[in-house]
Coordinates of C-alpha atoms in Angstrom, one line a residue:
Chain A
X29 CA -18.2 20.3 29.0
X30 CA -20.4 17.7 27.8
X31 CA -17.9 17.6 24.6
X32 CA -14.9 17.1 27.3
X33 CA -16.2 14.5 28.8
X34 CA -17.0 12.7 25.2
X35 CA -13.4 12.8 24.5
X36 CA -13.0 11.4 27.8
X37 CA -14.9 8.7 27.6
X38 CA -13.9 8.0 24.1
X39 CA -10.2 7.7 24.6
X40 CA -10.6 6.0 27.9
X41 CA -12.2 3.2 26.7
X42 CA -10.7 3.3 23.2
X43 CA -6.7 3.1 25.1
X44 CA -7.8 -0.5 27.0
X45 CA -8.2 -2.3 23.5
X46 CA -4.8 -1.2 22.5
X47 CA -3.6 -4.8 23.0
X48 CA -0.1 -5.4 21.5
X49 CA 0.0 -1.8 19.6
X50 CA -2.0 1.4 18.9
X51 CA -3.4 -0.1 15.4
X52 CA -5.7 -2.6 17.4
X53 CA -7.9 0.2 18.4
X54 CA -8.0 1.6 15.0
X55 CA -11.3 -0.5 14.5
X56 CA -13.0 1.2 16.8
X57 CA -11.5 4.7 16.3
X58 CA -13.1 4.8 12.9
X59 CA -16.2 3.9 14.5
X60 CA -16.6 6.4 16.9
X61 CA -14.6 9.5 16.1
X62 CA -15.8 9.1 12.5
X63 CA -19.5 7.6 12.4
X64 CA -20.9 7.8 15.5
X65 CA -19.6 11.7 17.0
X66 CA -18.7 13.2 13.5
X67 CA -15.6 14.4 15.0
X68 CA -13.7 14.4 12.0
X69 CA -14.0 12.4 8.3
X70 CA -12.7 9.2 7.5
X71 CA -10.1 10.9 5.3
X72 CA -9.0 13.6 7.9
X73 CA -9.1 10.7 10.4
X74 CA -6.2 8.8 8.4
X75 CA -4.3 12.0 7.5
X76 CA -3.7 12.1 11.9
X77 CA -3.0 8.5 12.0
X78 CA -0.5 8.6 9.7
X79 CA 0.9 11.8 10.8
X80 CA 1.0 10.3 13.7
X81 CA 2.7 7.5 12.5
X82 CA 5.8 10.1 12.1
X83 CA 5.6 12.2 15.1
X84 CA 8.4 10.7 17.6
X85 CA 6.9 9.1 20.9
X86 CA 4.4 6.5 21.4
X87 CA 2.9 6.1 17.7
X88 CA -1.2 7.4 18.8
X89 CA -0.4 10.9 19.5
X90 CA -3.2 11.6 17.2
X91 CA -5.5 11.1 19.8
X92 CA -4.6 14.5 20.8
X93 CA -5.5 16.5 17.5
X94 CA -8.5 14.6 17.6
X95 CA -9.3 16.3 21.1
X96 CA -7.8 19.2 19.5
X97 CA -10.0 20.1 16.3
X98 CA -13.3 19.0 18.6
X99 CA -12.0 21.2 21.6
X100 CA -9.2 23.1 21.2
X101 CA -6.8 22.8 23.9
X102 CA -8.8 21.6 26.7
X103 CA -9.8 19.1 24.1
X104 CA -5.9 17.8 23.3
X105 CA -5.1 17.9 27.2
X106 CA -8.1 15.7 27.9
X107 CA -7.9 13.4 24.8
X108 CA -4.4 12.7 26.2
X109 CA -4.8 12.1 29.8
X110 CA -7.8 10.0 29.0
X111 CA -5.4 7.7 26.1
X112 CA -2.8 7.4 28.7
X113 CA -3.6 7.0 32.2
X114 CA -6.6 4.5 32.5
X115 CA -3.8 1.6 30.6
X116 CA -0.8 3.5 32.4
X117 CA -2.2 2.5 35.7
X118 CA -2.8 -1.0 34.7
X119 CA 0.3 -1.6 33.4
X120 CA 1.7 0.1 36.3
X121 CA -0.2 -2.3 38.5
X122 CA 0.3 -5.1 36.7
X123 CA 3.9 -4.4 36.0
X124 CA 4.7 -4.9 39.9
X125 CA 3.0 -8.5 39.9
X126 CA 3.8 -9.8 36.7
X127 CA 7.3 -10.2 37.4
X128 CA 6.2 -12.4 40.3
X129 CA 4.2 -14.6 38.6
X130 CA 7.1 -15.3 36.1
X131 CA 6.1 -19.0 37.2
X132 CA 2.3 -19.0 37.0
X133 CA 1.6 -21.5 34.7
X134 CA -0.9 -19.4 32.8
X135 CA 1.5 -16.7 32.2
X136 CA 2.9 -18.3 28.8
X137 CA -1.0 -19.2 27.8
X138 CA -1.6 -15.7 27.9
X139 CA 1.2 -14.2 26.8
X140 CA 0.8 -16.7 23.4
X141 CA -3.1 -16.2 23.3
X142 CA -3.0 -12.6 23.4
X143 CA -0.3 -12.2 20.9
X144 CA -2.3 -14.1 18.1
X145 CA -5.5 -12.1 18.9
X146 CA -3.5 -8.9 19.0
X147 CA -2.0 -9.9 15.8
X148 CA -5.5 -10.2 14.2
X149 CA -7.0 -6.8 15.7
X150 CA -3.9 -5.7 14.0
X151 CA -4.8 -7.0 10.7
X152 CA -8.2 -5.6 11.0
X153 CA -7.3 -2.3 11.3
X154 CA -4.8 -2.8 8.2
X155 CA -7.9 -3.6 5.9
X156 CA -10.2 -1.1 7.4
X157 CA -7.5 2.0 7.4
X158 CA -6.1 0.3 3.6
X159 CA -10.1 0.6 2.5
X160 CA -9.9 4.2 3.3
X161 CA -5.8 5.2 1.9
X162 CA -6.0 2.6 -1.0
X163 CA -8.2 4.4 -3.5
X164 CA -6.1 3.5 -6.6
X165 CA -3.9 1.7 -8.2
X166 CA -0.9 4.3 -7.1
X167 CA -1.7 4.9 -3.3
X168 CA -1.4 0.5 -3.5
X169 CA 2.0 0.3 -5.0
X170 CA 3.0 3.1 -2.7
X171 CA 1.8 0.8 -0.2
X172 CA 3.6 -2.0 -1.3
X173 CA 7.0 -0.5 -1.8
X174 CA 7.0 0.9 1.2
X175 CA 6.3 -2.6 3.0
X176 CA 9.1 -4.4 0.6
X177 CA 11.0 -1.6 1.8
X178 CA 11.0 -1.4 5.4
X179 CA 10.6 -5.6 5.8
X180 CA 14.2 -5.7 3.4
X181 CA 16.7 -2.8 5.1
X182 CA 16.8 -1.1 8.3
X183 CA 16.1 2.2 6.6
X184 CA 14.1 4.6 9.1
X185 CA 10.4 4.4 8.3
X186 CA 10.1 8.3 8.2
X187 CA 12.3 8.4 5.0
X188 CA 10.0 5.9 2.9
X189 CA 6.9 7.6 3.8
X190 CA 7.6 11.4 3.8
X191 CA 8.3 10.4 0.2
X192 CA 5.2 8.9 -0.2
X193 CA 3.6 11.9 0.5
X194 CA 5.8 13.8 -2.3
X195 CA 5.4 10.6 -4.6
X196 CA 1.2 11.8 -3.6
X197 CA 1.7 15.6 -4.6
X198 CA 3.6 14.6 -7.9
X199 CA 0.6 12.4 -9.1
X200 CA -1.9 15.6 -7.9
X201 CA 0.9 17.7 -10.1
X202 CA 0.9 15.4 -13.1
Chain B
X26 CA 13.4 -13.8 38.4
X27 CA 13.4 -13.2 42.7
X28 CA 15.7 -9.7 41.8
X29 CA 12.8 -8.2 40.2
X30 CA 10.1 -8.9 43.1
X31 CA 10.7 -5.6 44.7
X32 CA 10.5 -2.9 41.6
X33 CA 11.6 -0.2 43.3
X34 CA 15.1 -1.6 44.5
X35 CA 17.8 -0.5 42.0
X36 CA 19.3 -3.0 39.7
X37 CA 22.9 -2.9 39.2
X38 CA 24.0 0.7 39.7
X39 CA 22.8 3.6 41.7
X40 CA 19.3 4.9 40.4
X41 CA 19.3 7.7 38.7
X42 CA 17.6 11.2 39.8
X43 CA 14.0 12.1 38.6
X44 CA 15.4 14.6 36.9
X45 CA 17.6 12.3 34.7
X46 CA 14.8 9.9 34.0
X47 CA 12.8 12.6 32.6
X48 CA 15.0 14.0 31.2
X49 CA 16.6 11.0 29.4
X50 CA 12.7 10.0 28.4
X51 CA 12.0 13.8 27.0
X52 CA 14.7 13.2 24.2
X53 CA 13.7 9.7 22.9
X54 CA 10.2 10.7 23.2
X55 CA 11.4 14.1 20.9
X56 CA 13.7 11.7 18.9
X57 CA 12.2 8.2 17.9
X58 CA 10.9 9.5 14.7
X59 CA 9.7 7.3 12.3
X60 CA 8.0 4.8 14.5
X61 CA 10.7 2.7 15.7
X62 CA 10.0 3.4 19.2
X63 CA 11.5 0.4 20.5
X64 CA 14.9 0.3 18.6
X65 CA 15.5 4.0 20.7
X66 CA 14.2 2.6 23.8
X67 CA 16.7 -0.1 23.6
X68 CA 19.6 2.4 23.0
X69 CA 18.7 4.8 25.5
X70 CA 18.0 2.2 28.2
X71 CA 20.2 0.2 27.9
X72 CA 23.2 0.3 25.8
X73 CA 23.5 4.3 26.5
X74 CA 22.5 4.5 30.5
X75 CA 23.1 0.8 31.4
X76 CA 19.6 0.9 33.1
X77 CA 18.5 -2.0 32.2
X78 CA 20.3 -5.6 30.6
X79 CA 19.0 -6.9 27.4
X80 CA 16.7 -9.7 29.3
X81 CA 15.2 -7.6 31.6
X82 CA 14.3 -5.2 28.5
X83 CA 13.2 -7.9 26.3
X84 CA 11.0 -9.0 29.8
X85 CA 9.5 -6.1 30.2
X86 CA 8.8 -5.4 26.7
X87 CA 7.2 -8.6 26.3
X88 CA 4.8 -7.7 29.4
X89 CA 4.3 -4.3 27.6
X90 CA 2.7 -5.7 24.8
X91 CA 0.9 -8.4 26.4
X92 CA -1.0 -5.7 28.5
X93 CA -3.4 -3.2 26.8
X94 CA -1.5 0.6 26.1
X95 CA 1.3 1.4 23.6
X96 CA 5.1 0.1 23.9
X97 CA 6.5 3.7 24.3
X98 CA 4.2 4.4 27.6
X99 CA 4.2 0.9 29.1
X100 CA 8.0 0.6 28.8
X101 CA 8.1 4.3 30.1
X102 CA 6.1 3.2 32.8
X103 CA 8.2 0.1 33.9
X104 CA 11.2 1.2 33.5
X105 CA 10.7 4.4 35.6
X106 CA 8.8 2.4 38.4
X107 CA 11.6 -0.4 38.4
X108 CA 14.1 2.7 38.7
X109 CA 12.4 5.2 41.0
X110 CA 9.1 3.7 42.0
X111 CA 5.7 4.9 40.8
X112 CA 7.1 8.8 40.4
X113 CA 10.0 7.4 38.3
X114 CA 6.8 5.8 35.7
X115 CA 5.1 9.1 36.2
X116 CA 8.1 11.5 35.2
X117 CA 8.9 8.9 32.7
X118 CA 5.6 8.5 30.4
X119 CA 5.3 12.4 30.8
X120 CA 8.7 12.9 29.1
X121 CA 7.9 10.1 26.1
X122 CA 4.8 11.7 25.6
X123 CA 5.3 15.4 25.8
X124 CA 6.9 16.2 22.4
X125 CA 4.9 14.0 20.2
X126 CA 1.6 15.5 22.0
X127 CA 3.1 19.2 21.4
X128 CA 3.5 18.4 17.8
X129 CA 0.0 17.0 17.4
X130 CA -1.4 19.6 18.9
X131 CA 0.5 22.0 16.6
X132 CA -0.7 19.7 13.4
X133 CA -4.3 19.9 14.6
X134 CA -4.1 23.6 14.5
X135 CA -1.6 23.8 11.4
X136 CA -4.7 21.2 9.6
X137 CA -7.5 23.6 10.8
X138 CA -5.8 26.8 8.7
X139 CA -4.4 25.1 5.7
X140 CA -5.8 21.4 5.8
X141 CA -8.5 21.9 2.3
X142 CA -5.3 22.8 0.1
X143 CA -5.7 20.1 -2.2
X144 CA -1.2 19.5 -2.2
X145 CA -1.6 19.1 1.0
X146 CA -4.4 16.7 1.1
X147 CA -2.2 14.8 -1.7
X148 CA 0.7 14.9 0.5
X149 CA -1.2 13.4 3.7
X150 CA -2.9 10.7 1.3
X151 CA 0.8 9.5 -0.1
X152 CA 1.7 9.5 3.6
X153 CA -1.5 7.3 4.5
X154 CA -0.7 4.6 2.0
X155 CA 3.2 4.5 3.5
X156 CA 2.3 4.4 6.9
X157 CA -0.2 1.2 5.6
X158 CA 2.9 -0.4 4.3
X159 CA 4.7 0.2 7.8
X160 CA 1.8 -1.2 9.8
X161 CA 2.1 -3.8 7.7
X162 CA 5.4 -4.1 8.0
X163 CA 5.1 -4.2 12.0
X164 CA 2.5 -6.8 12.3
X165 CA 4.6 -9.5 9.7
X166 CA 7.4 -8.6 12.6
X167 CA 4.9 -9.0 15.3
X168 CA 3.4 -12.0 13.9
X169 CA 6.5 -14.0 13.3
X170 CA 7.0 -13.8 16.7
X171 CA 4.2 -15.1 17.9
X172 CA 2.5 -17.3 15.6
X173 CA 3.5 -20.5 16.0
X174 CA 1.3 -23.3 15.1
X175 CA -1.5 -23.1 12.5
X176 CA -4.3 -22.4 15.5
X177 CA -2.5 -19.4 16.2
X178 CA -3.0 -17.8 12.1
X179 CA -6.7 -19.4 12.4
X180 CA -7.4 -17.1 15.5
X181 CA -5.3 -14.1 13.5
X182 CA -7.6 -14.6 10.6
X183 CA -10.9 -15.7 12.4
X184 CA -10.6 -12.3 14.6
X185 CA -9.5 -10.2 11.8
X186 CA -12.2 -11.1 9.6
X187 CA -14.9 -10.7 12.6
X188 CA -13.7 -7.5 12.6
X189 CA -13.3 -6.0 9.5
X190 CA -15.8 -7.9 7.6
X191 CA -18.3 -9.4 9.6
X192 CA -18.3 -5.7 11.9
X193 CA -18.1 -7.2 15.2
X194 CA -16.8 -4.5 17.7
X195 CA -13.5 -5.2 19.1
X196 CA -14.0 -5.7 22.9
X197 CA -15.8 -8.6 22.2
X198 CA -13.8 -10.1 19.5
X199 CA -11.0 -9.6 21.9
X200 CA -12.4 -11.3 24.8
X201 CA -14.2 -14.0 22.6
X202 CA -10.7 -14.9 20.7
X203 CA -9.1 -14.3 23.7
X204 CA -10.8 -17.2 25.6
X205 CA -10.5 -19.4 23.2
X206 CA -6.3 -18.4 22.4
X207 CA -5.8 -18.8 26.0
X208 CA -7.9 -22.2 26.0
X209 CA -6.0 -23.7 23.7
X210 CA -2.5 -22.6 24.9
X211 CA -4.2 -24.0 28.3
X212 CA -1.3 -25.4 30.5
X213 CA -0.5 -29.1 30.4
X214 CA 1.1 -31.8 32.2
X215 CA 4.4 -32.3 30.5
X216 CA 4.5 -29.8 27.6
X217 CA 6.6 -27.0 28.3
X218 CA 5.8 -23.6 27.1
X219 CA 8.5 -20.9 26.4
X220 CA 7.4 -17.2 26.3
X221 CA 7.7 -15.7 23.1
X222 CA 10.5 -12.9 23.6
X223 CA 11.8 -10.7 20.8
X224 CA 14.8 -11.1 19.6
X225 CA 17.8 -8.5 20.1
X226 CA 19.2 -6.3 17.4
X227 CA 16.3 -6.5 15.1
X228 CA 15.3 -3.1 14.1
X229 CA 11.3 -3.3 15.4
X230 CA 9.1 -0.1 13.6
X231 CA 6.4 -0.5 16.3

């Protein structure tokens, strides 16, 4: 139980920083599923991410391995209710007045603030997740291709970076 | 924007029934591999089921990132409340999210048997250093969006670098930057602001 109600808290309070995307909580998903509960290693941490990255549906469904390697399936069930329905209620909430206060004059202010901070919680979790899947010169220019890849054609992201992964087992082959 | 006010009157056509909204959210939320979760939203929504026109979309995508949660579930959630009222959201975000969880769930396990074989552990590193690329890719996309003056990229980089270097936690380099973004975005007599809406077409991997 008291494990179910870490996962709880955890995800509750780690889905209201997910300002403008999943990545801005990355930060502190490292922090606390990693270092502070020993949930899982950094390493197995990113392999979920990025998995995650693939899996169709909102791109953090890796809160719910997460909750499942600590707990099983109790564990993915909570993990997911607690990721979702704290913000879904907000933005539920929200949702309904927002569109009335299209003329607020604060609205824009926000709207602009927000995006640049949410831009730079974004960035932060690039650096801390690249100091973790950048070990080499190899896993970089994977990195890097895929970028120049996906910013230059409309290609589906899952083709570049399932063959990432194989470009990763022919290096461990070679 | 006076159409909106009431979010559970229909918008153009008949609303659909709860069992069309889920189901029509089950299969983008089993199909929008890859990431770009928004590109499907926007062809299921509304260029398949005419739910929704492109402003109202780019309007309430533009509130779903502005408010803390992911894009998939906070569009799931305003679509299906502007369609069917608060059971609409619910039946909506449970659809979106039910495949991607089932698979997790499935990896978790799958991980737990096999997850020390050292091809898989070079597979799921090659992936990792991809998927940096495609963040990467989404917050240039993001960014050019937003950022507009040089005080916008000196909040970007003053809140990244608390962050990553300088191990502040987030809520309070969120609420400190935040303050100070808002502040200087403040309202003022005579300047007008325009939101920052994304444009149409462009293929968005968030």
């Amino acid at each position: 139980m008291k494990q179910l109600g870490d996962i709880a808290g955890v995800f509750a309070y780690l889905s209201l920083l997910t300002v403008g995307g999943g990545m801005a909580a990355f930060p502190e998903l490292k922090t606390l599923t990693v270092d502070t509960y020993h949930w899982v290693t950094f390493p197995e941490m990113l392999h979920f991410y990025s998995l995650g990255q693939l899996a169709p549906g909102p791109n953090m469904m890796m809160v719910v391995s997460i909750g499942a390697v600590v707990a099983g399936l109790p564990g993915a069930a909570v993990a997911l209710i607690a990721f979702f329905l704290p913000t879904g209620i907000l933005t539920w909430a929200i949702g309904r007045v927002w569109t009335r206060l299209a003329t607020w004059r604060w609205r824009p202010a926000i709207q602009t603030g927000l995006g640049s901070v949410s831009v730079g919680l974004v960035l932060a979790g690039a650096i801390i997740m690249g100091r973790g899947a950048v070990t080499g010169i190899l896993w970089g220019a994977i990195a890097v291709v895929v970028f120049l890849l996906l910013l230059k054609t409309k290609i589906n992201p899952a083709y570049p970076i399932v063959a990432s992964g194989l470009v990763g087992m022919l290096a461990h082959w070679l | 924007m006076n159409e909106a006010s009431s979010p559970t009157e229909p918008p153009a056509v008949a609303p659909p029934s709860l069992g069309r909204i889920f189901w029509v959210f089950l299969v983008m939320g089993a199909t929008s591999l890859g990431g770009g979760v928004v590109g499907y939203l926007r062809t299921g929504l509304v260029v398949r089921n005419n739910w929704l026109d492109d402003v109202t979309f780019v309007e309430l995508l533009s509130i779903s990132q502005t408010l803390p949660g992911l894009n998939a579930t906070n569009m799931s959630i305003l679509v299906g409340d502007r369609l069917r009222g608060a059971r609409g959201a619910v039946l909506a975000t449970v659809g979106m999210c039910l495949p991607g969880a089932i698979l997790m769930t499935a990896a978790a396990y799958a991980y737990g048997i096999g997850g020390d074989d050292p091809w898989l552990k070079a597979f799921l590193h090659g992936i990792a250093a991809g998927a940096l690329g495609l963040i990467v890719v989404v917050m240039v996309q993001l960014g050019s969006r937003v950022l507009k003056e040089i005080a916008d990229y000196v909040i970007v980089l003053a809140t990244a670098a608390a962050v990553a270097f300088f191990h502040v936690s987030v809520p309070y380099a969120l609420i400190a930057a935040g303050i100070v973004a808002i502040w200087w975005h403040r309202p003022r007599a005579g300047k007008v602001h325009k939101p920052h809406n994304a444009p149409i077409g462009e293929r968005h991997h968030e």
